[in-house]
Coordinates of C-alpha atoms and ligand atoms in Angstrom, one line a residue:
X1 CA 96.2 119.0 143.2
X2 CA 92.5 119.4 143.0
X3 CA 91.4 116.1 144.4
X4 CA 93.4 116.4 147.6
X5 CA 92.9 113.0 149.0
X6 CA 92.9 110.9 145.9
X7 CA 96.2 109.2 145.4
X8 CA 97.4 107.8 142.1
X9 CA 100.6 105.8 141.6
X10 CA 102.6 104.2 138.9
X11 CA 106.0 102.8 138.4
X12 CA 108.4 101.5 135.7
X13 CA 111.3 99.1 135.9
X14 CA 114.6 100.8 135.3
X15 CA 115.8 98.9 132.2
X16 CA 117.7 101.6 130.4
X17 CA 117.0 104.9 128.7
X18 CA 113.5 105.5 127.6
X19 CA 112.5 106.3 124.0
X20 CA 109.8 108.3 122.2
X21 CA 107.4 105.3 122.5
X22 CA 107.4 105.8 126.3
X23 CA 106.7 109.5 126.0
X24 CA 102.9 109.3 125.6
X25 CA 102.8 107.3 128.8
X26 CA 104.8 109.9 130.6
X27 CA 102.7 112.7 129.1
X28 CA 99.7 111.0 130.6
X29 CA 101.3 110.9 134.0
X30 CA 102.3 114.5 133.7
X31 CA 98.6 115.4 133.0
X32 CA 97.4 113.4 135.9
X33 CA 99.8 114.8 138.4
X34 CA 97.9 118.1 138.2
X35 CA 94.7 116.6 139.6
X36 CA 95.8 114.0 142.1
X37 CA 98.2 113.3 144.9
X38 CA 100.6 111.6 142.6
X39 CA 103.3 109.0 143.3
X40 CA 105.7 107.8 140.6
X41 CA 108.5 105.4 141.5
X42 CA 111.4 103.7 139.8
X43 CA 110.7 100.0 140.4
X44 CA 114.2 98.6 141.2
X45 CA 113.0 95.7 143.3
X46 CA 110.9 94.6 140.3
X47 CA 113.9 94.9 138.1
X48 CA 115.7 92.5 140.4
X49 CA 113.0 89.9 140.0
X50 CA 114.5 89.0 136.6
X51 CA 117.9 90.8 136.6
X52 CA 119.1 89.4 139.9
X53 CA 122.2 88.1 138.2
X54 CA 123.0 91.2 136.2
X55 CA 122.9 94.2 138.5
X56 CA 125.8 96.2 137.4
X57 CA 123.8 98.7 135.4
X58 CA 120.9 99.2 137.8
X59 CA 122.3 102.3 139.5
X60 CA 122.9 104.0 136.1
X61 CA 119.5 102.9 134.9
X62 CA 117.8 104.5 137.9
X63 CA 119.6 107.8 137.2
X64 CA 118.7 107.7 133.6
X65 CA 115.1 107.0 134.4
X66 CA 114.9 109.9 136.8
X67 CA 116.3 112.2 134.1
X68 CA 113.9 110.8 131.5
X69 CA 110.9 111.4 133.7
X70 CA 112.0 115.0 134.6
X71 CA 112.7 115.6 130.9
X72 CA 109.2 114.4 130.0
X73 CA 107.6 116.9 132.4
X74 CA 107.1 115.1 135.6
X75 CA 107.1 117.9 138.1
X76 CA 108.7 117.2 141.5
X77 CA 106.6 120.0 143.0
X78 CA 103.5 118.1 142.1
X79 CA 104.5 114.5 142.2
X80 CA 106.4 112.4 144.6
X81 CA 109.2 110.9 142.4
X82 CA 111.2 108.3 144.2
X83 CA 113.1 105.0 144.1
X84 CA 111.0 102.0 145.2
X85 CA 113.7 100.3 147.4
X86 CA 114.1 103.5 149.4
X87 CA 110.8 102.9 151.1
X88 CA 111.5 100.2 153.6
X89 CA 107.8 100.1 154.6
X90 CA 107.2 98.4 151.3
X91 CA 109.3 95.4 152.3
X92 CA 107.4 95.2 155.5
X93 CA 104.0 95.3 153.8
X94 CA 105.3 92.7 151.3
X95 CA 106.0 90.3 154.2
X96 CA 102.6 90.9 155.8
X97 CA 100.9 90.3 152.4
X98 CA 102.9 87.1 151.9
X99 CA 101.1 85.6 154.9
X100 CA 97.7 86.1 153.3
X101 CA 98.4 85.6 149.6
X102 CA 97.2 82.2 148.4
X103 CA 99.9 80.6 146.3
X104 CA 97.2 79.6 143.7
X105 CA 96.5 83.3 143.1
X106 CA 100.1 83.9 142.1
X107 CA 100.4 80.8 140.0
X108 CA 97.4 81.7 137.9
X109 CA 98.4 85.2 137.0
X110 CA 98.7 84.8 133.2
X111 CA 101.9 86.9 132.9
X112 CA 103.7 84.5 135.2
X113 CA 103.9 81.4 133.0
X114 CA 104.4 83.5 129.9
X115 CA 107.4 85.2 131.4
X116 CA 108.9 82.0 132.8
X117 CA 108.6 80.4 129.4
X118 CA 110.0 83.5 127.6
X119 CA 113.0 83.5 129.8
X120 CA 113.5 79.8 129.6
X121 CA 113.8 80.1 125.9
X122 CA 116.8 82.3 126.5
X123 CA 118.2 79.7 128.8
X124 CA 117.3 81.5 132.0
X125 CA 115.4 80.1 135.0
X126 CA 113.4 82.8 136.7
X127 CA 111.2 80.5 138.8
X128 CA 112.2 82.1 142.1
X129 CA 110.1 83.0 145.1
X130 CA 110.6 86.6 144.3
X131 CA 109.5 86.4 140.7
X132 CA 106.4 84.4 141.6
X133 CA 105.7 87.2 144.1
X134 CA 105.9 89.9 141.4
X135 CA 102.2 90.7 141.5
X136 CA 102.1 90.7 145.2
X137 CA 105.0 93.2 145.4
X138 CA 103.1 95.3 142.9
X139 CA 100.0 95.1 145.0
X140 CA 102.1 96.3 148.0
X141 CA 103.4 99.2 145.9
X142 CA 99.8 100.3 145.2
X143 CA 98.2 99.6 148.5
X144 CA 101.0 101.1 150.6
X145 CA 99.8 104.5 149.3
X146 CA 96.2 103.5 149.3
X147 CA 96.0 104.6 145.7
X148 CA 92.6 104.8 144.1
X149 CA 93.9 104.9 140.5
X150 CA 96.9 103.3 138.7
X151 CA 97.7 104.7 135.2
X152 CA 99.0 101.6 133.4
X153 CA 98.8 99.9 130.1
X154 CA 96.4 97.0 129.3
X155 CA 99.2 94.5 129.8
X156 CA 99.1 95.3 133.5
X157 CA 95.4 94.6 134.0
X158 CA 95.9 91.1 135.5
X159 CA 98.2 92.7 138.1
X160 CA 95.6 95.3 139.0
X161 CA 92.9 92.7 139.3
X162 CA 95.2 90.7 141.6
X163 CA 95.7 93.8 143.7
X164 CA 92.0 94.4 144.0
X165 CA 91.5 90.8 145.2
X166 CA 94.3 91.1 147.8
X167 CA 92.8 94.4 149.1
X168 CA 89.4 92.7 149.4
X169 CA 90.9 89.7 151.2
X170 CA 92.8 91.9 153.7
X171 CA 89.8 94.0 154.5
X172 CA 87.7 90.9 154.9
X173 CA 90.1 89.0 157.0
X174 CA 90.6 91.8 159.4
X175 CA 87.2 93.2 159.2
X176 CA 88.1 96.8 158.4
X177 CA 88.4 99.0 155.4
X178 CA 92.1 99.7 155.3
X179 CA 92.5 99.5 151.6
X180 CA 90.5 100.9 148.8
X181 CA 90.2 98.7 145.7
X182 CA 92.3 100.5 143.1
X183 CA 91.3 100.8 139.5
X184 CA 93.5 100.9 136.4
X185 CA 93.4 104.3 134.7
X186 CA 93.6 103.3 131.1
X187 CA 94.4 106.2 128.8
X188 CA 94.1 106.3 125.0
X189 CA 97.8 106.1 124.4
X190 CA 98.9 106.3 120.8
X191 CA 101.0 103.4 119.8
X192 CA 104.0 104.9 118.1
X193 CA 105.6 102.5 115.6
X194 CA 109.4 102.0 115.6
X195 CA 111.6 103.0 112.7
X196 CA 110.9 99.7 111.0
X197 CA 107.1 99.8 111.6
X198 CA 107.1 97.2 114.4
X199 CA 106.4 98.2 117.9
X200 CA 109.1 100.6 119.2
X201 CA 111.4 98.7 121.4
X202 CA 114.9 98.7 122.7
X203 CA 115.4 95.1 121.6
X204 CA 114.6 95.8 118.0
X205 CA 116.9 98.8 117.9
X206 CA 114.2 100.8 116.2
X207 CA 113.7 103.6 118.6
X208 CA 114.4 107.3 119.0
X209 CA 115.9 108.0 122.4
X210 CA 114.2 110.5 124.7
X211 CA 116.6 113.4 124.9
X212 CA 118.1 112.8 121.4
X213 CA 119.5 116.0 119.8
X214 CA 118.6 117.1 116.2
X215 CA 121.5 115.3 114.7
X216 CA 120.6 112.0 116.2
X217 CA 117.0 112.5 115.3
X218 CA 117.9 113.2 111.7
X219 CA 120.1 110.1 111.6
X220 CA 117.4 107.9 113.0
X221 CA 114.7 109.3 110.7
X222 CA 117.0 108.5 107.8
X223 CA 116.8 104.8 108.9
X224 CA 113.0 104.7 108.8
X225 CA 111.3 102.3 106.5
X226 CA 109.3 103.8 103.6
X227 CA 107.0 102.5 101.0
X228 CA 109.0 99.7 99.4
X229 CA 107.2 100.2 96.1
X230 CA 108.9 103.5 95.6
X231 CA 112.1 103.1 93.7
X232 CA 112.4 106.4 91.9
X233 CA 111.3 109.6 93.4
X234 CA 108.5 110.2 90.9
X235 CA 107.0 106.7 91.5
X236 CA 103.5 107.2 93.0
X237 CA 103.8 106.3 96.8
X238 CA 101.5 104.7 99.3
X239 CA 101.8 106.8 102.4
X240 CA 99.4 104.6 104.4
X241 CA 102.0 101.9 104.4
X242 CA 104.9 104.2 105.2
X243 CA 106.1 104.8 108.8
X244 CA 107.4 108.2 107.9
X245 CA 103.9 109.2 107.0
X246 CA 102.5 107.8 110.3
X247 CA 105.0 110.1 112.0
X248 CA 104.0 113.1 109.9
X249 CA 100.4 112.5 111.1
X250 CA 101.5 112.6 114.7
X251 CA 104.1 115.3 114.6
X252 CA 103.4 117.4 111.6
X253 CA 99.7 118.3 111.7
X254 CA 99.9 121.3 109.4
X255 CA 101.7 119.5 106.5
X256 CA 100.6 115.9 106.6
X257 CA 97.7 116.2 104.2
X258 CA 99.9 117.9 101.6
X259 CA 102.6 115.3 102.1
X260 CA 100.1 112.5 101.5
X261 CA 99.0 114.1 98.3
X262 CA 102.5 114.8 97.1
X263 CA 103.6 111.3 97.9
X264 CA 100.7 109.7 96.1
X265 CA 101.4 111.8 93.0
X266 CA 105.1 111.2 93.1
X267 CA 105.9 114.9 93.7
X268 CA 108.0 114.5 96.8
X269 CA 111.0 112.2 97.3
X270 CA 111.5 110.2 100.4
X271 CA 114.7 111.9 101.2
X272 CA 113.0 115.3 101.3
X273 CA 110.0 113.9 103.1
X274 CA 112.3 112.6 105.8
X275 CA 114.1 115.9 106.1
X276 CA 110.8 117.6 106.8
X277 CA 109.9 115.0 109.4
X278 CA 113.3 115.3 111.1
X279 CA 112.9 119.1 111.3
X280 CA 109.4 118.8 112.9
X281 CA 110.4 116.0 115.2
X282 CA 113.5 118.0 116.2
X283 CA 111.3 120.9 117.1
X284 CA 108.9 118.7 119.0
X285 CA 111.6 117.0 121.0
X286 CA 113.7 120.1 121.7
X287 CA 112.1 121.0 125.1
X288 CA 112.5 117.4 126.2
X289 CA 116.2 117.4 125.3
X290 CA 116.7 120.8 127.0
X291 CA 115.1 119.7 130.2
X292 CA 117.1 116.5 130.2
X293 CA 120.3 118.4 129.7
X294 CA 119.3 120.8 132.5
X295 CA 118.9 118.1 135.0
X296 CA 121.8 116.0 133.8
X297 CA 124.0 118.9 134.7
X298 CA 122.6 119.0 138.2
X299 CA 123.0 115.6 139.7
X300 CA 122.8 117.0 143.2
X301 CA 119.4 118.5 142.4
X302 CA 118.2 115.1 141.0
X303 CA 119.3 113.4 144.2
X304 CA 117.4 115.9 146.3
X305 CA 114.3 115.4 144.2
X306 CA 114.4 111.7 144.7
X307 CA 115.0 112.1 148.4
X308 CA 112.2 114.6 148.8
X309 CA 109.9 112.3 146.9
X310 CA 110.9 109.4 149.1
X311 CA 110.2 111.4 152.2
X312 CA 106.7 112.2 151.0
X313 CA 106.1 108.6 150.1
X314 CA 107.4 107.3 153.4
X315 CA 105.0 109.6 155.3
X316 CA 102.0 108.1 153.5
X317 CA 103.5 104.6 153.8
X318 CA 103.9 105.0 157.6
X319 CA 100.2 105.9 158.0
X320 CA 99.2 102.8 156.1
X321 CA 101.5 100.5 158.0
X322 CA 100.2 101.7 161.3
X323 CA 96.8 100.6 160.2
X324 CA 98.1 97.4 158.9
X325 CA 100.0 96.5 162.0
X326 CA 97.0 97.3 164.1
X327 CA 94.7 95.2 161.9
X328 CA 97.1 92.2 162.0
X329 CA 97.9 92.5 165.7
X330 CA 101.6 93.1 165.3
Ligands
LIG1 N1 104.8 96.0 136.5 C1 104.9 97.3 136.0 C2 105.4 97.2 134.6 O1 106.1 96.3 134.2 C3 105.8 98.2 136.8 C4 105.2 98.4 138.2 C5 105.8 97.9 139.4 C6 104.1 99.1 138.5 N2 105.0 98.3 140.4 C7 103.9 99.0 139.9 C8 103.1 99.8 137.8 C9 102.8 99.6 140.6 C10 102.0 100.4 138.5 C11 101.9 100.3 139.8 O2 105.2 98.1 133.8
SF4_2 FE1 106.9 107.7 102.9 FE2 107.3 110.3 102.5 FE3 108.5 108.5 100.9 FE4 105.9 108.9 100.8 S1 107.5 110.4 100.3 S2 106.9 106.9 100.8 S3 105.3 109.3 102.9 S4 108.8 108.8 103.1

Protein backbone atom coordinates (compact mmCIF):
# COMPACT_ATOMS: atom_id res chain seq x y z
CA UNK A 1 0.00 0.00 0.00
CA UNK A 2 1.92 3.02 -1.21
CA UNK A 3 -0.83 5.63 -1.04
CA UNK A 4 -1.66 4.94 2.58
CA UNK A 5 -4.75 7.09 2.92
CA UNK A 6 -6.32 6.70 -0.44
CA UNK A 7 -9.16 4.25 -0.35
CA UNK A 8 -10.56 2.51 -3.37
CA UNK A 9 -13.59 0.29 -3.37
CA UNK A 10 -15.63 -1.86 -5.66
CA UNK A 11 -18.24 -4.55 -5.49
CA UNK A 12 -20.10 -7.15 -7.51
CA UNK A 13 -23.51 -8.67 -7.07
CA UNK A 14 -23.28 -12.40 -6.29
CA UNK A 15 -25.15 -13.83 -9.25
CA UNK A 16 -23.31 -17.12 -9.72
CA UNK A 17 -19.88 -18.31 -10.73
CA UNK A 18 -17.71 -15.89 -12.63
CA UNK A 19 -16.23 -16.54 -16.06
CA UNK A 20 -13.18 -15.61 -18.03
CA UNK A 21 -14.87 -12.39 -19.16
CA UNK A 22 -14.82 -11.16 -15.54
CA UNK A 23 -11.17 -11.99 -15.15
CA UNK A 24 -9.80 -8.78 -16.67
CA UNK A 25 -11.88 -6.76 -14.21
CA UNK A 26 -10.50 -8.78 -11.32
CA UNK A 27 -6.96 -8.54 -12.68
CA UNK A 28 -7.37 -4.79 -12.61
CA UNK A 29 -8.55 -4.89 -9.00
CA UNK A 30 -5.59 -7.09 -8.13
CA UNK A 31 -3.22 -4.53 -9.66
CA UNK A 32 -4.85 -1.65 -7.79
CA UNK A 33 -4.78 -3.40 -4.42
CA UNK A 34 -1.01 -2.98 -4.34
CA UNK A 35 -1.21 0.80 -4.40
CA UNK A 36 -4.27 1.70 -2.37
CA UNK A 37 -6.20 0.97 0.75
CA UNK A 38 -8.52 -1.42 -1.08
CA UNK A 39 -12.03 -2.60 -0.20
CA UNK A 40 -13.81 -5.22 -2.27
CA UNK A 41 -17.19 -6.48 -1.24
CA UNK A 42 -19.81 -8.96 -2.36
CA UNK A 43 -22.95 -6.90 -2.88
CA UNK A 44 -25.64 -9.16 -1.48
CA UNK A 45 -27.99 -6.29 -0.58
CA UNK A 46 -27.84 -5.18 -4.18
CA UNK A 47 -28.62 -8.72 -5.31
CA UNK A 48 -31.74 -8.58 -3.15
CA UNK A 49 -33.01 -5.48 -4.93
CA UNK A 50 -33.99 -7.66 -7.87
CA UNK A 51 -33.81 -11.24 -6.52
CA UNK A 52 -35.88 -10.64 -3.37
CA UNK A 53 -38.20 -13.46 -4.39
CA UNK A 54 -35.50 -15.96 -5.22
CA UNK A 55 -32.97 -16.03 -2.44
CA UNK A 56 -32.22 -19.73 -2.17
CA UNK A 57 -28.90 -19.53 -4.00
CA UNK A 58 -27.56 -16.29 -2.52
CA UNK A 59 -25.52 -18.05 0.18
CA UNK A 60 -23.88 -20.36 -2.34
CA UNK A 61 -23.27 -17.48 -4.74
CA UNK A 62 -21.49 -15.51 -2.02
CA UNK A 63 -19.18 -18.45 -1.34
CA UNK A 64 -18.51 -18.90 -5.06
CA UNK A 65 -17.74 -15.25 -5.50
CA UNK A 66 -15.27 -15.26 -2.63
CA UNK A 67 -13.52 -18.27 -4.18
CA UNK A 68 -13.48 -16.69 -7.63
CA UNK A 69 -11.98 -13.48 -6.30
CA UNK A 70 -9.26 -15.30 -4.37
CA UNK A 71 -8.62 -17.50 -7.40
CA UNK A 72 -8.18 -14.42 -9.56
CA UNK A 73 -5.53 -13.03 -7.23
CA UNK A 74 -7.25 -10.72 -4.79
CA UNK A 75 -4.97 -10.85 -1.80
CA UNK A 76 -6.58 -10.73 1.65
CA UNK A 77 -3.33 -9.38 3.08
CA UNK A 78 -3.67 -6.32 0.90
CA UNK A 79 -7.41 -5.94 0.37
CA UNK A 80 -10.32 -6.02 2.73
CA UNK A 81 -12.58 -8.64 1.14
CA UNK A 82 -16.01 -8.84 2.74
CA UNK A 83 -19.75 -9.30 2.43
CA UNK A 84 -21.76 -6.09 2.14
CA UNK A 85 -24.53 -7.07 4.54
CA UNK A 86 -22.03 -7.80 7.32
CA UNK A 87 -21.43 -4.10 7.74
CA UNK A 88 -24.44 -2.82 9.65
CA UNK A 89 -23.09 0.72 9.48
CA UNK A 90 -24.02 0.62 5.81
CA UNK A 91 -27.71 0.21 6.63
CA UNK A 92 -27.49 3.14 9.00
CA UNK A 93 -25.80 5.39 6.47
CA UNK A 94 -28.40 4.34 3.92
CA UNK A 95 -31.15 5.61 6.24
CA UNK A 96 -29.43 8.93 6.80
CA UNK A 97 -28.92 9.36 3.08
CA UNK A 98 -32.54 8.52 2.41
CA UNK A 99 -33.49 11.69 4.30
CA UNK A 100 -31.53 13.93 1.96
CA UNK A 101 -31.80 12.14 -1.38
CA UNK A 102 -34.29 13.90 -3.65
CA UNK A 103 -36.68 11.42 -5.23
CA UNK A 104 -36.23 13.12 -8.58
CA UNK A 105 -32.52 12.24 -8.57
CA UNK A 106 -33.34 8.56 -8.20
CA UNK A 107 -36.06 8.63 -10.81
CA UNK A 108 -33.83 10.13 -13.43
CA UNK A 109 -30.93 7.66 -13.15
CA UNK A 110 -31.01 6.15 -16.66
CA UNK A 111 -30.45 2.57 -15.54
CA UNK A 112 -33.59 2.72 -13.39
CA UNK A 113 -36.21 2.84 -16.12
CA UNK A 114 -34.16 0.55 -18.38
CA UNK A 115 -34.02 -2.12 -15.73
CA UNK A 116 -37.64 -1.76 -14.72
CA UNK A 117 -38.66 -2.22 -18.36
CA UNK A 118 -36.26 -5.10 -18.83
CA UNK A 119 -37.71 -6.98 -15.88
CA UNK A 120 -41.28 -6.08 -16.85
CA UNK A 121 -40.73 -7.85 -20.17
CA UNK A 122 -39.99 -11.00 -18.19
CA UNK A 123 -43.18 -10.47 -16.22
CA UNK A 124 -41.51 -9.17 -13.07
CA UNK A 125 -42.27 -5.97 -11.24
CA UNK A 126 -39.19 -4.54 -9.54
CA UNK A 127 -40.64 -1.11 -8.83
CA UNK A 128 -39.89 -1.30 -5.14
CA UNK A 129 -38.59 1.27 -2.73
CA UNK A 130 -35.39 -0.73 -2.45
CA UNK A 131 -34.72 -0.97 -6.15
CA UNK A 132 -35.39 2.71 -6.71
CA UNK A 133 -32.79 3.26 -4.00
CA UNK A 134 -30.16 1.12 -5.75
CA UNK A 135 -27.93 4.11 -6.60
CA UNK A 136 -28.29 5.54 -3.12
CA UNK A 137 -27.23 2.24 -1.58
CA UNK A 138 -24.27 2.19 -3.93
CA UNK A 139 -23.39 5.75 -2.92
CA UNK A 140 -23.50 4.64 0.72
CA UNK A 141 -21.17 1.72 -0.16
CA UNK A 142 -18.64 4.12 -1.57
CA UNK A 143 -18.94 7.00 0.87
CA UNK A 144 -18.94 4.77 3.96
CA UNK A 145 -15.24 4.19 3.28
CA UNK A 146 -14.69 7.71 1.95
CA UNK A 147 -13.26 6.12 -1.16
CA UNK A 148 -11.54 8.41 -3.62
CA UNK A 149 -11.63 5.95 -6.51
CA UNK A 150 -14.04 3.29 -7.72
CA UNK A 151 -12.83 0.83 -10.36
CA UNK A 152 -15.97 0.14 -12.39
CA UNK A 153 -17.06 -0.27 -15.98
CA UNK A 154 -18.60 2.49 -18.04
CA UNK A 155 -22.09 1.17 -17.38
CA UNK A 156 -21.73 2.32 -13.79
CA UNK A 157 -20.88 5.94 -14.57
CA UNK A 158 -24.39 7.29 -13.87
CA UNK A 159 -24.18 5.69 -10.42
CA UNK A 160 -20.82 7.29 -9.71
CA UNK A 161 -22.16 10.65 -10.81
CA UNK A 162 -25.12 10.17 -8.49
CA UNK A 163 -22.71 9.40 -5.67
CA UNK A 164 -20.71 12.55 -6.32
CA UNK A 165 -23.85 14.65 -6.23
CA UNK A 166 -24.97 13.10 -2.99
CA UNK A 167 -21.54 13.69 -1.41
CA UNK A 168 -21.70 17.33 -2.47
CA UNK A 169 -25.21 17.71 -1.13
CA UNK A 170 -24.30 16.23 2.24
CA UNK A 171 -21.20 18.38 2.61
CA UNK A 172 -23.16 21.45 1.62
CA UNK A 173 -26.17 20.78 3.86
CA UNK A 174 -24.04 20.23 6.93
CA UNK A 175 -21.31 22.62 6.00
CA UNK A 176 -18.36 20.29 6.40
CA UNK A 177 -16.16 18.16 4.23
CA UNK A 178 -17.09 14.69 5.43
CA UNK A 179 -17.08 13.05 2.02
CA UNK A 180 -14.61 13.32 -0.84
CA UNK A 181 -16.19 13.21 -4.28
CA UNK A 182 -15.17 9.82 -5.63
CA UNK A 183 -14.11 9.25 -9.19
CA UNK A 184 -14.58 6.25 -11.43
CA UNK A 185 -11.33 4.48 -12.23
CA UNK A 186 -11.97 3.32 -15.76
CA UNK A 187 -9.38 0.86 -16.95
CA UNK A 188 -8.84 -0.30 -20.49
CA UNK A 189 -10.41 -3.69 -20.01
CA UNK A 190 -10.32 -6.02 -22.95
CA UNK A 191 -13.74 -7.16 -24.05
CA UNK A 192 -13.44 -10.89 -24.38
CA UNK A 193 -16.05 -12.32 -26.74
CA UNK A 194 -17.97 -15.41 -25.75
CA UNK A 195 -17.71 -18.75 -27.53
CA UNK A 196 -20.22 -17.60 -30.15
CA UNK A 197 -18.67 -14.17 -30.70
CA UNK A 198 -21.29 -12.28 -28.71
CA UNK A 199 -20.47 -10.71 -25.36
CA UNK A 200 -19.50 -13.40 -22.86
CA UNK A 201 -22.44 -13.89 -20.55
CA UNK A 202 -24.04 -16.49 -18.36
CA UNK A 203 -27.40 -16.04 -20.04
CA UNK A 204 -25.98 -16.89 -23.48
CA UNK A 205 -24.22 -20.00 -22.19
CA UNK A 206 -21.15 -18.91 -24.14
CA UNK A 207 -18.66 -18.59 -21.32
CA UNK A 208 -15.63 -20.36 -19.88
CA UNK A 209 -15.94 -20.72 -16.12
CA UNK A 210 -13.21 -19.26 -13.96
CA UNK A 211 -11.56 -22.25 -12.37
CA UNK A 212 -12.34 -24.60 -15.27
CA UNK A 213 -9.91 -27.50 -15.66
CA UNK A 214 -8.17 -28.45 -18.88
CA UNK A 215 -10.80 -30.91 -19.92
CA UNK A 216 -13.60 -28.42 -19.50
CA UNK A 217 -11.60 -25.75 -21.32
CA UNK A 218 -10.98 -28.12 -24.23
CA UNK A 219 -14.66 -28.97 -24.42
CA UNK A 220 -15.68 -25.31 -24.40
CA UNK A 221 -13.08 -24.36 -27.02
CA UNK A 222 -14.46 -27.10 -29.26
CA UNK A 223 -17.82 -25.29 -29.17
CA UNK A 224 -16.32 -22.02 -30.39
CA UNK A 225 -17.62 -20.51 -33.58
CA UNK A 226 -15.09 -20.37 -36.43
CA UNK A 227 -15.06 -18.82 -39.89
CA UNK A 228 -18.30 -20.13 -41.45
CA UNK A 229 -16.77 -19.97 -44.94
CA UNK A 230 -14.40 -22.81 -44.12
CA UNK A 231 -15.90 -26.14 -45.03
CA UNK A 232 -12.84 -28.18 -45.84
CA UNK A 233 -9.65 -27.79 -43.93
CA UNK A 234 -7.73 -26.49 -46.96
CA UNK A 235 -10.28 -23.74 -47.69
CA UNK A 236 -8.61 -20.35 -47.15
CA UNK A 237 -9.86 -18.92 -43.83
CA UNK A 238 -10.62 -15.44 -42.53
CA UNK A 239 -9.14 -15.32 -39.05
CA UNK A 240 -10.38 -11.77 -38.49
CA UNK A 241 -13.97 -13.06 -38.29
CA UNK A 242 -13.08 -16.08 -36.16
CA UNK A 243 -13.48 -16.04 -32.38
CA UNK A 244 -10.82 -18.72 -32.01
CA UNK A 245 -8.36 -16.36 -33.64
CA UNK A 246 -9.38 -13.49 -31.33
CA UNK A 247 -8.53 -15.76 -28.42
CA UNK A 248 -5.18 -16.68 -29.98
CA UNK A 249 -4.39 -12.98 -30.09
CA UNK A 250 -5.11 -12.64 -26.37
CA UNK A 251 -3.66 -15.86 -25.06
CA UNK A 252 -1.15 -17.07 -27.61
CA UNK A 253 1.11 -14.13 -28.36
CA UNK A 254 3.96 -16.25 -29.75
CA UNK A 255 1.94 -18.18 -32.31
CA UNK A 256 -0.91 -15.97 -33.40
CA UNK A 257 0.86 -14.41 -36.40
CA UNK A 258 1.75 -17.84 -37.70
CA UNK A 259 -1.75 -19.14 -37.12
CA UNK A 260 -3.23 -16.21 -39.00
CA UNK A 261 -1.00 -16.94 -41.96
CA UNK A 262 -1.66 -20.69 -41.89
CA UNK A 263 -5.41 -20.13 -41.65
CA UNK A 264 -5.46 -17.70 -44.57
CA UNK A 265 -3.53 -20.17 -46.69
CA UNK A 266 -5.60 -23.12 -45.63
CA UNK A 267 -2.62 -24.88 -44.03
CA UNK A 268 -4.20 -25.44 -40.65
CA UNK A 269 -7.55 -27.02 -39.85
CA UNK A 270 -9.93 -25.63 -37.28
CA UNK A 271 -9.72 -28.73 -35.14
CA UNK A 272 -5.95 -28.44 -34.82
CA UNK A 273 -6.20 -24.70 -34.34
CA UNK A 274 -8.61 -25.18 -31.45
CA UNK A 275 -6.39 -27.83 -29.90
CA UNK A 276 -3.56 -25.35 -29.81
CA UNK A 277 -5.76 -22.70 -28.26
CA UNK A 278 -7.10 -25.08 -25.63
CA UNK A 279 -3.54 -25.97 -24.66
CA UNK A 280 -2.54 -22.32 -24.28
CA UNK A 281 -5.67 -21.35 -22.47
CA UNK A 282 -5.30 -24.33 -20.17
CA UNK A 283 -1.81 -23.17 -19.30
CA UNK A 284 -2.98 -19.61 -18.77
CA UNK A 285 -5.88 -20.59 -16.54
CA UNK A 286 -4.04 -23.24 -14.55
CA UNK A 287 -2.88 -20.94 -11.71
CA UNK A 288 -6.44 -19.65 -11.35
CA UNK A 289 -7.80 -23.17 -11.13
CA UNK A 290 -5.12 -24.14 -8.60
CA UNK A 291 -5.84 -21.20 -6.35
CA UNK A 292 -9.56 -21.83 -6.52
CA UNK A 293 -9.09 -25.45 -5.59
CA UNK A 294 -6.76 -24.48 -2.77
CA UNK A 295 -9.32 -22.17 -1.18
CA UNK A 296 -12.28 -24.43 -1.95
CA UNK A 297 -10.60 -27.06 0.22
CA UNK A 298 -10.31 -24.62 3.11
CA UNK A 299 -13.78 -23.20 3.80
CA UNK A 300 -12.72 -22.23 7.31
CA UNK A 301 -9.93 -20.07 5.91
CA UNK A 302 -12.30 -18.39 3.47
CA UNK A 303 -14.67 -17.58 6.35
CA UNK A 304 -11.78 -16.06 8.27
CA UNK A 305 -10.75 -13.98 5.29
CA UNK A 306 -14.26 -12.57 4.94
CA UNK A 307 -14.51 -11.94 8.68
CA UNK A 308 -11.18 -10.21 8.80
CA UNK A 309 -12.09 -8.10 5.78
CA UNK A 310 -15.38 -7.23 7.44
CA UNK A 311 -13.57 -6.14 10.57
CA UNK A 312 -11.30 -3.83 8.64
CA UNK A 313 -14.26 -2.42 6.76
CA UNK A 314 -16.23 -1.84 9.96
CA UNK A 315 -13.38 0.07 11.49
CA UNK A 316 -13.30 2.56 8.66
CA UNK A 317 -17.11 2.63 8.54
CA UNK A 318 -17.36 3.47 12.23
CA UNK A 319 -15.07 6.48 11.78
CA UNK A 320 -17.23 7.76 8.96
CA UNK A 321 -20.46 7.25 10.85
CA UNK A 322 -19.18 9.16 13.86
CA UNK A 323 -18.64 12.13 11.56
CA UNK A 324 -22.02 11.68 9.90
CA UNK A 325 -23.92 11.49 13.17
CA UNK A 326 -22.13 14.52 14.45
CA UNK A 327 -22.90 16.42 11.26
CA UNK A 328 -26.58 15.47 11.32
CA UNK A 329 -27.01 16.00 15.03
CA UNK A 330 -28.03 12.44 15.92
N1 LIG B 1 -23.75 -1.78 -9.17
C1 LIG B 1 -22.51 -2.51 -9.30
C2 LIG B 1 -22.64 -3.47 -10.50
O1 LIG B 1 -23.74 -3.87 -10.83
C3 LIG B 1 -22.17 -3.27 -8.07
C4 LIG B 1 -21.91 -2.37 -6.92
C5 LIG B 1 -22.70 -2.24 -5.81
C6 LIG B 1 -20.81 -1.50 -6.77
N2 LIG B 1 -22.14 -1.31 -4.98
C7 LIG B 1 -21.00 -0.84 -5.54
C8 LIG B 1 -19.70 -1.19 -7.58
C9 LIG B 1 -20.09 0.14 -5.11
C10 LIG B 1 -18.81 -0.23 -7.13
C11 LIG B 1 -19.01 0.43 -5.91
O2 LIG B 1 -21.64 -3.83 -11.06
FE1 LIG C 1 -10.48 -19.88 -36.93
FE2 LIG C 1 -8.29 -21.28 -36.58
FE3 LIG C 1 -10.27 -22.24 -38.12
FE4 LIG C 1 -8.80 -20.17 -38.92
S1 LIG C 1 -8.07 -22.25 -38.55
S2 LIG C 1 -11.02 -20.34 -39.03
S3 LIG C 1 -8.40 -19.11 -37.00
S4 LIG C 1 -10.32 -21.88 -35.92
